[in-house]
Short mmCIF file of C-alpha atoms in Angstrom, two decimals:
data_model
loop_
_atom_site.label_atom_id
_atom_site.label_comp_id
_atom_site.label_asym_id
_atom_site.label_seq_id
_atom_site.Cartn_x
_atom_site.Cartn_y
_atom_site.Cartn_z
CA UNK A 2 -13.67 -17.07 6.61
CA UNK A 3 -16.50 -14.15 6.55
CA UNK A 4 -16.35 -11.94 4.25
CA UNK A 5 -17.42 -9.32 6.75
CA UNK A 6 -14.59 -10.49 8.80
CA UNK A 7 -12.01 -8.66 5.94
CA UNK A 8 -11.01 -5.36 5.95
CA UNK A 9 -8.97 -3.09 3.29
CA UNK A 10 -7.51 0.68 4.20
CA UNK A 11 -10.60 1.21 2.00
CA UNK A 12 -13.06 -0.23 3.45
CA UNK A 13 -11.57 0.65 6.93
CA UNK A 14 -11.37 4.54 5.51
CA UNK A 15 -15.25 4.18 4.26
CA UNK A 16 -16.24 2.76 8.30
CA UNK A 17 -14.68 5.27 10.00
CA UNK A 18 -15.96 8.40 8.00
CA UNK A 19 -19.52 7.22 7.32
CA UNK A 20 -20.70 3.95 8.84
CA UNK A 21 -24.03 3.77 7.20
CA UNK A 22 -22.05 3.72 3.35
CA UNK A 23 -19.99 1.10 4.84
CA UNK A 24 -22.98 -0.99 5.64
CA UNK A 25 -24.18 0.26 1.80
CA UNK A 26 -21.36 -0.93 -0.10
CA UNK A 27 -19.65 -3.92 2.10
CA UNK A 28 -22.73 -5.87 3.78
CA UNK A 29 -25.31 -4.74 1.39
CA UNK A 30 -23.37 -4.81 -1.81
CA UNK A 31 -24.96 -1.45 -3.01
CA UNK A 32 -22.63 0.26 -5.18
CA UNK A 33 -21.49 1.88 -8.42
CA UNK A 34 -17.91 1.14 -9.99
CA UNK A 35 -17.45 4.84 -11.78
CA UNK A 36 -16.06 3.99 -15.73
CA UNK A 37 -14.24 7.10 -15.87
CA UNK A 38 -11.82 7.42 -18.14
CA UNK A 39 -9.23 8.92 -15.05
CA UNK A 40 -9.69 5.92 -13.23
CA UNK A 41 -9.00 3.52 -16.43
CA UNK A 42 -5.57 6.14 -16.90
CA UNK A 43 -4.72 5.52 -13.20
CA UNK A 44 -5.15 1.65 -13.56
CA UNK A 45 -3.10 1.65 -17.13
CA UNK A 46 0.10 3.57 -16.07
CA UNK A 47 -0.19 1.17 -12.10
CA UNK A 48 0.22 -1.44 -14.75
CA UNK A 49 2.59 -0.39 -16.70
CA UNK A 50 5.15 0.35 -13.14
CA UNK A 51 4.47 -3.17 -12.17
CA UNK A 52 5.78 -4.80 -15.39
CA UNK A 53 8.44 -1.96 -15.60
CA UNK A 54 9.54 -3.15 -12.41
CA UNK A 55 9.34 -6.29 -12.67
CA UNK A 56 12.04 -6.29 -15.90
CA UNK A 57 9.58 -7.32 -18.79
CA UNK A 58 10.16 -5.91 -22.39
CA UNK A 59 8.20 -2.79 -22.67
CA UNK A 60 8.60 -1.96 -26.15
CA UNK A 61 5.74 -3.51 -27.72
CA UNK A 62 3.60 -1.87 -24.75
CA UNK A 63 4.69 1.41 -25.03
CA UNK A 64 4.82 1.50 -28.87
CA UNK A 65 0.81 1.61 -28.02
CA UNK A 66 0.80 4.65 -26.46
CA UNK A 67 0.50 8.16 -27.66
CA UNK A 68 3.57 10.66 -28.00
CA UNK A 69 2.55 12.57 -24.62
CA UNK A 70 1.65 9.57 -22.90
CA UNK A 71 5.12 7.91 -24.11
CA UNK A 72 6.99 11.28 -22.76
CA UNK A 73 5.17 11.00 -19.53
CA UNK A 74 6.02 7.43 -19.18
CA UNK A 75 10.06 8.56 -19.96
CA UNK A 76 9.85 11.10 -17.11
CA UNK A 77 8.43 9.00 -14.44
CA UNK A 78 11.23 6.21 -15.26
CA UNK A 79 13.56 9.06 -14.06
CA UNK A 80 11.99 9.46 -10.89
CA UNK A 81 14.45 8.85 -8.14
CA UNK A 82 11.62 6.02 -6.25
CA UNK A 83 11.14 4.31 -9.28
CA UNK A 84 15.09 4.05 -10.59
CA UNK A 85 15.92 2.78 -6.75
CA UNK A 86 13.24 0.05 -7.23
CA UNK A 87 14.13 -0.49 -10.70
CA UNK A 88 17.86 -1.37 -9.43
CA UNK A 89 17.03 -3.16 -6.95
CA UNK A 90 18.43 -6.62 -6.31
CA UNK A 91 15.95 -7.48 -3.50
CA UNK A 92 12.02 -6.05 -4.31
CA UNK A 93 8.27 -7.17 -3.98
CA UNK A 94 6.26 -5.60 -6.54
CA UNK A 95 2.55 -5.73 -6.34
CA UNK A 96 2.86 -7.76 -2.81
CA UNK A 97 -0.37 -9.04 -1.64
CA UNK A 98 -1.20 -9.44 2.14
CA UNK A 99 -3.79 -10.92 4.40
CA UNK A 100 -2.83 -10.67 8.05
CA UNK A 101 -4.86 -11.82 10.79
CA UNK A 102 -5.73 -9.50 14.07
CA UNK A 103 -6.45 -10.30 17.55
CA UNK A 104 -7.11 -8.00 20.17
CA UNK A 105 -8.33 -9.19 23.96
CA UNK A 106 -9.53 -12.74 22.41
CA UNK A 107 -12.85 -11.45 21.37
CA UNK A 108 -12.15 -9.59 18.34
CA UNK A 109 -10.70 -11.17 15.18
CA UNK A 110 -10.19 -10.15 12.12
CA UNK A 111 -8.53 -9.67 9.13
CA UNK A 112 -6.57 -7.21 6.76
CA UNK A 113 -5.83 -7.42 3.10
CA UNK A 114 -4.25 -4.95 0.68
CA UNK A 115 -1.45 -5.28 -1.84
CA UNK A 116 1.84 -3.01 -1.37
CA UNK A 117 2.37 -1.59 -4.64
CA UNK A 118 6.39 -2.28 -4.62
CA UNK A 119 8.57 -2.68 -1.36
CA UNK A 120 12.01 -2.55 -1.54
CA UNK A 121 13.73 -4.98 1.27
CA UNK A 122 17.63 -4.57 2.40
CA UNK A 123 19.04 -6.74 5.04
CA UNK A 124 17.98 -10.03 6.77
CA UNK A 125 14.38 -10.99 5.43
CA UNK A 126 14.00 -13.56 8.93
CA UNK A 127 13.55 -10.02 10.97
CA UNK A 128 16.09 -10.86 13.44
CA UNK A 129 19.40 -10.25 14.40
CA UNK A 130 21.40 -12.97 12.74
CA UNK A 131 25.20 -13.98 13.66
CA UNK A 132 27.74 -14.32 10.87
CA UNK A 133 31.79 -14.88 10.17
CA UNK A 134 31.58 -11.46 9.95
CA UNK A 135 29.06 -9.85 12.65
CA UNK A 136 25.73 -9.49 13.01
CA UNK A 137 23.13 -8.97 10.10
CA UNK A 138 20.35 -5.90 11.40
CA UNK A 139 16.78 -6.79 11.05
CA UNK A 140 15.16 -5.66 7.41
CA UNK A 141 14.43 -2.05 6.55
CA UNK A 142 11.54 -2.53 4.18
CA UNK A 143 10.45 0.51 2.64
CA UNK A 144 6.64 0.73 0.64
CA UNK A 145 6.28 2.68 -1.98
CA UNK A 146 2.48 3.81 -3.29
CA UNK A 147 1.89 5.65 -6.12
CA UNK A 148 -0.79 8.09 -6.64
CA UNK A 149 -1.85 9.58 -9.54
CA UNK A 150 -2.11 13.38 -8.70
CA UNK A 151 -2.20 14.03 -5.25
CA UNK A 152 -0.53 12.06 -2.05
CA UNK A 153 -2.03 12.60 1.33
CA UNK A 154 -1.91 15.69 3.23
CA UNK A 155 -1.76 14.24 6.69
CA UNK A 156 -0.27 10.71 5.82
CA UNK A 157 0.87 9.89 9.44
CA UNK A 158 -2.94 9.66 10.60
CA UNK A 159 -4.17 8.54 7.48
CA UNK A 160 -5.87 5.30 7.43
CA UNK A 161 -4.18 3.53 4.15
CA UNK A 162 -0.31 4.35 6.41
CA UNK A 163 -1.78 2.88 9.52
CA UNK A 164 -3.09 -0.32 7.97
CA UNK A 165 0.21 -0.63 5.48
CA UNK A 166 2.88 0.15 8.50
CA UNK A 167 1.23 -2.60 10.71
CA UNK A 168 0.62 -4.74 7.90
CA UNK A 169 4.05 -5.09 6.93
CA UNK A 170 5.69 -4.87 10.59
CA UNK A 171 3.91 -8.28 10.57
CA UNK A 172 4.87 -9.69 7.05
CA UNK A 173 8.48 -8.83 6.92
CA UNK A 174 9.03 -9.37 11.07
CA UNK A 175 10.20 -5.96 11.48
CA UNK A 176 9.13 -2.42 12.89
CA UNK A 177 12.04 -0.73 10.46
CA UNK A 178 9.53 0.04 7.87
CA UNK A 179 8.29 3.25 5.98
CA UNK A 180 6.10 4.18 3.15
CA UNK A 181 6.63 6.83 0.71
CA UNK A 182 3.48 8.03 -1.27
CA UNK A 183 4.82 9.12 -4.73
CA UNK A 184 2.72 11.63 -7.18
CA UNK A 185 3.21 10.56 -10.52
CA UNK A 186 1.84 13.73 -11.62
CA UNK A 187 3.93 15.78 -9.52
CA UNK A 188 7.16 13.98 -8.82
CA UNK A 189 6.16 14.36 -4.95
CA UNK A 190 6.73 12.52 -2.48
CA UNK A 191 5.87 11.90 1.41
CA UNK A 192 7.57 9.18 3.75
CA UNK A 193 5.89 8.33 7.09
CA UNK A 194 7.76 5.29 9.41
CA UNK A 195 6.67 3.21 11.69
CA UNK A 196 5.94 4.45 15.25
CA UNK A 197 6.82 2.03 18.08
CA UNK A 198 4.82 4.15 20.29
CA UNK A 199 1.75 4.25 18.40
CA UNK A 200 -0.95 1.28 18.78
CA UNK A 201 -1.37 0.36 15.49
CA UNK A 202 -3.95 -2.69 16.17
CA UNK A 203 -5.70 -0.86 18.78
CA UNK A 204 -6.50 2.44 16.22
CA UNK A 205 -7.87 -0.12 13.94
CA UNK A 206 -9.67 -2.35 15.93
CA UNK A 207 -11.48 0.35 17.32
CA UNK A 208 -12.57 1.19 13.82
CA UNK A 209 -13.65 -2.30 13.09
CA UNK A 210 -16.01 -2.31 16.06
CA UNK A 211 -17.98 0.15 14.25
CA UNK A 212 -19.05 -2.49 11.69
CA UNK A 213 -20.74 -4.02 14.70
CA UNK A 214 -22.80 -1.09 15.94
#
């Protein structure tokens, strides 16, 4: 599979704003990874959510951390996202996906991105299943992404909602999905859902055929 062939909400983001730094940083492989010490803090407490999550001991872990950071850690653990997730019975943290795209034979490609939890209730086949006692609805799979400060402004157009809502229409069989962008920073919150009207390969294919220009 090319590697030119693979596209991220990222990389898709970078294309559609500013072709030529696309061309920089994904087929020329010209670019700087910044060492700030914001994105390091970012990466560290994405971390620490996932094993939170994901039920492992975090005593020994957050014995590490300073007073502040411990008290910061305490009040995100109260956030109403992160207790849902936490009690969960049925949850994907850190779910990786690569789903191909095909649009009018010609164009193929593919996307890949990781959810950074998704909470699943119902049926996981995405149909309408019969039982002794009814019918089962199709999954409602809600993605959850934190952010460190801010969460987008305009998430329904925003490329990272597009790519994630057809993304996991595809993985979990369903078009009952959302994704809430959480603020860590700010306890805030914005859900966007899937549109059945919208053409979710179509906006992003027509991205993609800027890589070709």
């Amino acid at each position: 599979m090319n590697t030119k062939t693979v596209f991220s909400a990222n990389s898709l983001k970078i294309l559609d704003n500013d072709p030529a730094a696309y061309k920089l940083k994904y087929k020329d492989g010209l670019f700087l990874n910044p060492d700030s010490s914001s994105t390091k803090a970012g990466q560290n407490l994405h971390n620490f959510l996932c094993f939170y999550l994901k039920g492992f001991d975090m005593a020994k872990i957050e014995a590490s951390f300073s007073k502040k950071d411990r008290e910061f850690l305490e009040n995100i653990k109260e956030f109403n996202a992160v207790k849902t997730l936490k009690n969960a019975p049925e949850k994907d943290i850190e779910q990786s996906f690569l789903i191909r795209c095909i649009r009018k034979q010609e164009q193929e490609f593919y996307l890949t991105g990781r959810f950074d939890a998704v909470l699943c209730c119902g049926s996981k086949d995405g149909g309408t299943a019969s039982s002794a006692v009814g019918a089962i609805k199709a999954p409602k799979v809600e993605i959850y992404d934190w952010k460190m400060v801010n969460v987008p402004k305009k998430p329904e157009g925003d490329i990272q909602s597009i790519v994630y809502l057809y993304a996991a229409s595809k993985l979990y069989k369903t078009r009952n999905v959302s994704i809430t962008y959480v603020s860590l920073a700010k306890n805030e919150s914005k859900t966007v859902y899937f549109n059945p009207e919208f053409n979710y390969l179509e906006k992003i294919s027509n991205i993609v055929q800027k890589a070709e220009i």
